[in-house]
Coordinates of C-alpha atoms in Angstrom, one line a residue:
M1 CA 23.2 155.3 174.9
T2 CA 26.4 154.6 175.5
D3 CA 29.1 153.9 173.0
A4 CA 28.9 150.2 173.5
E5 CA 25.2 150.0 173.5
A6 CA 25.4 152.1 170.2
G7 CA 27.3 149.8 168.6
T8 CA 25.4 147.4 169.3
S9 CA 21.9 148.2 168.3
S10 CA 23.6 149.3 165.2
L11 CA 24.3 145.1 165.0
K12 CA 20.6 144.2 164.6
P13 CA 18.4 142.7 163.2
W14 CA 19.8 139.0 164.4
L15 CA 20.3 136.3 161.8
A16 CA 16.9 134.6 160.8
G17 CA 15.5 132.8 157.9
R18 CA 15.2 129.2 156.9
R19 CA 17.7 128.4 160.2
A20 CA 16.2 128.5 163.4
P21 CA 16.2 132.6 164.9
I22 CA 19.3 132.8 166.9
N23 CA 19.2 134.8 170.4
P24 CA 21.0 138.0 170.8
V25 CA 24.9 137.1 172.5
D26 CA 27.1 138.6 174.7
L27 CA 29.7 140.9 172.7
K28 CA 31.6 141.2 175.4
V29 CA 32.4 144.4 174.4
D30 CA 34.4 145.4 177.3
V31 CA 37.2 143.0 176.2
P32 CA 39.4 143.4 173.2
H33 CA 38.8 140.7 170.1
T34 CA 40.4 140.3 167.3
A35 CA 38.1 140.9 164.5
R36 CA 37.1 144.4 165.7
M37 CA 40.5 145.0 166.5
Y38 CA 41.6 144.7 162.6
D39 CA 38.1 146.1 161.7
Y40 CA 39.7 148.9 163.3
Y41 CA 42.9 148.6 160.9
L42 CA 40.8 148.8 158.1
G43 CA 38.7 151.8 159.5
G44 CA 35.4 150.2 159.8
K45 CA 32.8 150.9 162.8
D46 CA 31.9 148.0 164.2
N47 CA 34.5 148.2 167.4
F48 CA 34.4 149.1 170.8
P49 CA 36.9 151.3 173.0
A50 CA 38.1 148.3 174.3
D51 CA 39.0 146.9 171.0
R52 CA 40.6 150.4 170.0
Q53 CA 42.0 151.2 173.1
A54 CA 44.3 147.8 172.1
A55 CA 44.8 148.4 168.6
E56 CA 45.9 152.1 169.1
Q57 CA 48.5 150.4 172.1
T58 CA 49.6 147.9 169.2
L59 CA 49.7 150.6 165.9
A60 CA 52.1 152.9 169.3
V61 CA 54.6 150.0 169.1
F62 CA 53.8 148.5 164.9
P63 CA 52.6 151.5 163.1
H64 CA 52.1 149.4 160.0
A65 CA 49.5 147.4 161.5
R66 CA 47.0 149.3 159.2
V67 CA 49.2 148.5 156.2
S68 CA 49.8 144.9 156.8
A69 CA 45.9 144.5 157.5
R70 CA 44.7 146.1 154.1
Q71 CA 47.2 144.3 152.2
N72 CA 46.0 140.7 154.1
R73 CA 42.7 141.7 152.9
A74 CA 43.9 142.4 149.3
F75 CA 45.0 139.0 149.0
L76 CA 42.1 137.8 149.6
H77 CA 40.8 139.5 147.0
R78 CA 43.3 138.5 144.3
V79 CA 43.7 134.8 145.6
T80 CA 39.8 134.5 145.5
R81 CA 40.0 136.3 141.6
F82 CA 42.2 134.0 140.8
L83 CA 40.4 130.2 141.7
A84 CA 37.4 131.8 140.1
Q85 CA 39.1 132.7 136.8
E86 CA 42.0 130.5 136.8
T87 CA 41.6 127.0 138.5
G88 CA 37.6 126.3 137.7
V89 CA 37.1 126.0 141.2
R90 CA 33.2 127.0 142.3
Q91 CA 33.2 126.1 145.7
F92 CA 34.9 128.1 148.7
L93 CA 34.9 127.6 152.6
D94 CA 36.2 130.7 154.1
V95 CA 36.8 129.8 158.2
G96 CA 37.9 132.8 160.3
T97 CA 35.2 134.9 158.0
G98 CA 35.9 137.7 160.8
I99 CA 33.7 141.1 160.4
P100 CA 32.1 141.7 156.4
T101 CA 34.2 144.7 154.9
S102 CA 33.0 144.8 151.0
P103 CA 33.8 143.4 148.7
N104 CA 33.5 139.8 150.7
L105 CA 35.0 136.3 149.4
H106 CA 31.2 135.3 148.0
E107 CA 31.2 139.1 146.0
V108 CA 34.7 138.6 144.5
A109 CA 34.1 134.8 143.5
Q110 CA 30.6 135.2 142.4
G111 CA 31.4 138.6 140.7
I112 CA 33.3 136.3 138.0
D113 CA 31.2 133.1 137.9
P114 CA 27.5 133.7 139.7
G115 CA 27.2 129.7 140.4
C116 CA 29.9 129.8 142.9
R117 CA 29.2 128.6 146.1
V118 CA 30.4 129.7 149.4
V119 CA 30.3 128.9 153.2
Y120 CA 31.6 131.0 156.0
A121 CA 32.8 130.0 159.1
D122 CA 33.5 132.1 162.4
N123 CA 33.3 131.8 165.9
D124 CA 32.9 135.5 166.7
P125 CA 29.0 136.5 168.1
I126 CA 29.8 140.1 166.1
V127 CA 30.6 138.2 162.5
L128 CA 27.2 136.2 164.0
S129 CA 25.3 139.6 163.9
H130 CA 26.6 140.3 160.3
A131 CA 25.5 136.8 159.0
R132 CA 22.3 138.3 157.4
A133 CA 25.0 140.5 154.8
L134 CA 27.1 137.4 154.3
L135 CA 24.7 135.3 153.3
T136 CA 23.2 137.6 150.7
G137 CA 25.0 136.4 147.3
T138 CA 23.5 135.8 143.9
G139 CA 20.2 133.5 142.9
E140 CA 22.4 131.1 140.5
G141 CA 24.9 130.7 143.7
R142 CA 24.5 129.8 147.2
T143 CA 25.9 130.8 150.4
A144 CA 25.9 129.8 153.7
Y145 CA 27.1 131.0 157.6
L146 CA 28.3 128.4 160.1
D147 CA 28.7 129.2 163.7
A148 CA 32.0 127.1 164.4
D149 CA 35.8 127.6 165.3
L150 CA 38.9 126.6 163.4
R151 CA 39.8 124.1 165.9
E152 CA 36.2 122.3 165.4
P153 CA 36.9 121.1 161.5
E154 CA 34.6 117.9 162.2
K155 CA 32.0 120.3 163.3
I156 CA 32.2 122.1 160.2
L157 CA 32.5 119.5 157.5
E158 CA 29.6 117.8 159.0
S159 CA 27.7 120.4 159.1
A160 CA 24.2 120.6 157.8
E161 CA 24.8 123.9 156.4
L162 CA 28.1 122.9 154.8
R163 CA 26.5 119.9 153.4
D164 CA 24.0 121.5 151.9
T165 CA 26.0 123.7 150.3
L166 CA 28.8 122.4 149.5
D167 CA 29.5 119.0 147.4
L168 CA 32.8 117.5 149.0
T169 CA 33.2 115.1 146.2
R170 CA 34.5 117.9 144.0
P171 CA 37.1 120.4 144.8
V172 CA 36.9 122.8 147.1
A173 CA 39.2 126.3 148.3
L174 CA 39.8 126.6 151.7
S175 CA 40.7 130.1 153.0
V176 CA 42.0 130.5 156.3
I177 CA 43.1 134.1 156.4
A178 CA 44.9 135.7 159.2
L179 CA 43.5 133.4 161.6
L180 CA 46.7 130.8 162.3
H181 CA 48.5 133.4 164.2
F182 CA 46.3 133.5 167.0
I183 CA 46.3 129.5 167.1
P184 CA 49.4 128.8 169.5
D185 CA 51.3 125.4 168.9
S186 CA 49.9 124.1 172.0
D187 CA 46.8 123.8 169.8
D188 CA 48.5 122.0 167.3
P189 CA 47.7 124.3 164.4
Y190 CA 49.3 122.0 161.7
G191 CA 47.5 119.4 162.6
I192 CA 44.0 121.3 162.8
V193 CA 44.6 122.5 159.2
R194 CA 45.4 118.6 158.6
R195 CA 42.1 117.5 159.3
Y196 CA 40.2 119.9 156.9
L197 CA 42.8 118.8 154.2
D198 CA 42.2 115.2 154.8
V199 CA 38.8 115.6 154.0
L200 CA 38.8 117.8 151.0
P201 CA 39.0 115.9 147.8
A202 CA 41.9 115.9 145.2
G203 CA 42.5 119.3 143.4
S204 CA 41.0 121.1 146.1
Y205 CA 42.9 124.6 147.5
L206 CA 44.4 125.8 150.5
A207 CA 45.0 129.9 151.2
L208 CA 46.0 131.2 154.2
T209 CA 47.9 134.1 155.5
H210 CA 50.0 134.4 158.5
V211 CA 51.9 137.0 160.2
T212 CA 55.8 137.2 160.2
P213 CA 58.7 138.0 162.4
D214 CA 61.1 137.7 159.6
F215 CA 61.5 141.5 157.9
A216 CA 60.5 143.3 160.9
P217 CA 61.4 141.2 164.3
D218 CA 61.6 143.8 167.4
D219 CA 58.3 145.5 166.0
V220 CA 56.2 142.8 165.4
G221 CA 57.5 140.8 168.5
R222 CA 56.2 144.0 170.2
A223 CA 52.9 143.7 168.6
V224 CA 52.5 140.1 169.7
E225 CA 53.2 140.8 173.6
V226 CA 50.5 143.8 173.0
Y227 CA 48.1 140.8 172.2
R228 CA 49.1 138.4 174.9
G229 CA 48.9 141.2 177.4
Q230 CA 44.8 141.5 176.5
G231 CA 44.7 137.5 176.8
I232 CA 44.6 137.0 173.1
P233 CA 47.1 134.1 171.8
A234 CA 49.5 135.6 169.3
A235 CA 52.5 133.4 167.4
A236 CA 54.2 134.9 164.2
R237 CA 55.7 132.4 162.3
T238 CA 58.4 132.3 160.2
R239 CA 58.7 131.7 156.5
G240 CA 59.7 127.8 157.1
E241 CA 57.1 127.5 159.5
V242 CA 54.5 128.8 157.4
E243 CA 55.7 126.6 154.6
G244 CA 54.9 123.9 157.1
F245 CA 51.2 124.1 156.6
F246 CA 51.8 123.4 153.1
D247 CA 53.3 120.0 153.3
G248 CA 52.5 117.5 150.6
L249 CA 50.8 120.5 148.4
D250 CA 51.6 121.5 145.3
L251 CA 52.3 125.6 145.9
V252 CA 50.7 127.6 143.4
D253 CA 53.5 130.4 142.0
P254 CA 55.3 132.5 143.5
G255 CA 55.1 130.2 146.5
V256 CA 54.9 131.6 150.3
Q257 CA 55.9 135.3 149.8
S258 CA 54.4 138.3 151.1
V259 CA 50.9 138.9 150.4
H260 CA 51.8 142.5 148.6
R261 CA 54.1 140.2 146.6
W262 CA 52.1 137.3 145.6
R263 CA 50.5 138.1 141.8
P264 CA 50.3 141.8 142.6
D265 CA 47.5 143.5 140.3
D266 CA 48.1 146.5 137.7
S267 CA 48.5 148.5 141.1
G268 CA 51.7 147.6 141.2
L269 CA 53.6 147.7 144.8
D270 CA 52.8 150.7 145.5
G271 CA 56.5 151.1 147.5
L272 CA 55.6 149.2 150.2
T273 CA 58.5 147.3 151.8
D274 CA 58.3 143.2 153.1
A275 CA 58.9 145.1 156.8
E276 CA 55.8 147.3 156.4
V277 CA 53.4 144.3 155.5
N278 CA 55.1 141.5 157.6
V279 CA 52.3 138.9 156.9
Y280 CA 53.1 135.4 154.3
G281 CA 49.9 134.4 152.1
A282 CA 50.2 131.7 149.5
L283 CA 47.6 129.3 147.7
A284 CA 48.4 125.3 147.3
R285 CA 46.5 122.7 145.8
I286 CA 45.8 119.2 147.0
P287 CA 47.3 116.7 144.3

């Protein structure tokens, strides 16, 4: 059995249950994928030789990629805890979910209030193969998974999976984590985000993270070129450009910050510099 075959075998069984069974899909294991590269940075095992090779090429020019991925993940945990503990939000929409790495968003939210409801959306076949794990929630709450792309807001917002799980007349926390830097300007990332926000009611929140060139422009620039060389669109954006995603929203203190500086927990900053992290994160409320 080849490495790729072994990896594919470990991803079964496919999602089944109340939805129609989903047939096996082509994971394209010979082509690097951002979700699998991210999994590799995090020390996961759901990646293949092409992903590891591309990730190692990135690490060669941007040795802090693992630090960035881990701090990005830690931000997701902190912002979800803040939302569940401090804002009263009990509904979450996570677009661009990525390969599940425990604790997942629903585990964090439902660990605070078992009644929280979560919808995950992603268009990556390998995430689809993990949907069974994503759909495991508490008895009081509910989780759902939707196979869709961030660039299809109407498909996501009008889907039966979302409508059966979330009440769009009540606040929803939209999470777009480590995804928008793969959406080029030609796809109008600001307009895409706005289409989600226009549907969500007042009191909803937007949480996002984004790679930036502000602190280590040469290293980040070389990493972007590695991704583009693999056929993956990538665009690091400045603080001002990241702030643009929050136009018209009320930023939660401390605003747009390096993710490790956004409401750090008791472990502190661990001596990390912004040039080691290179990711902005923020949370904002729809007024």
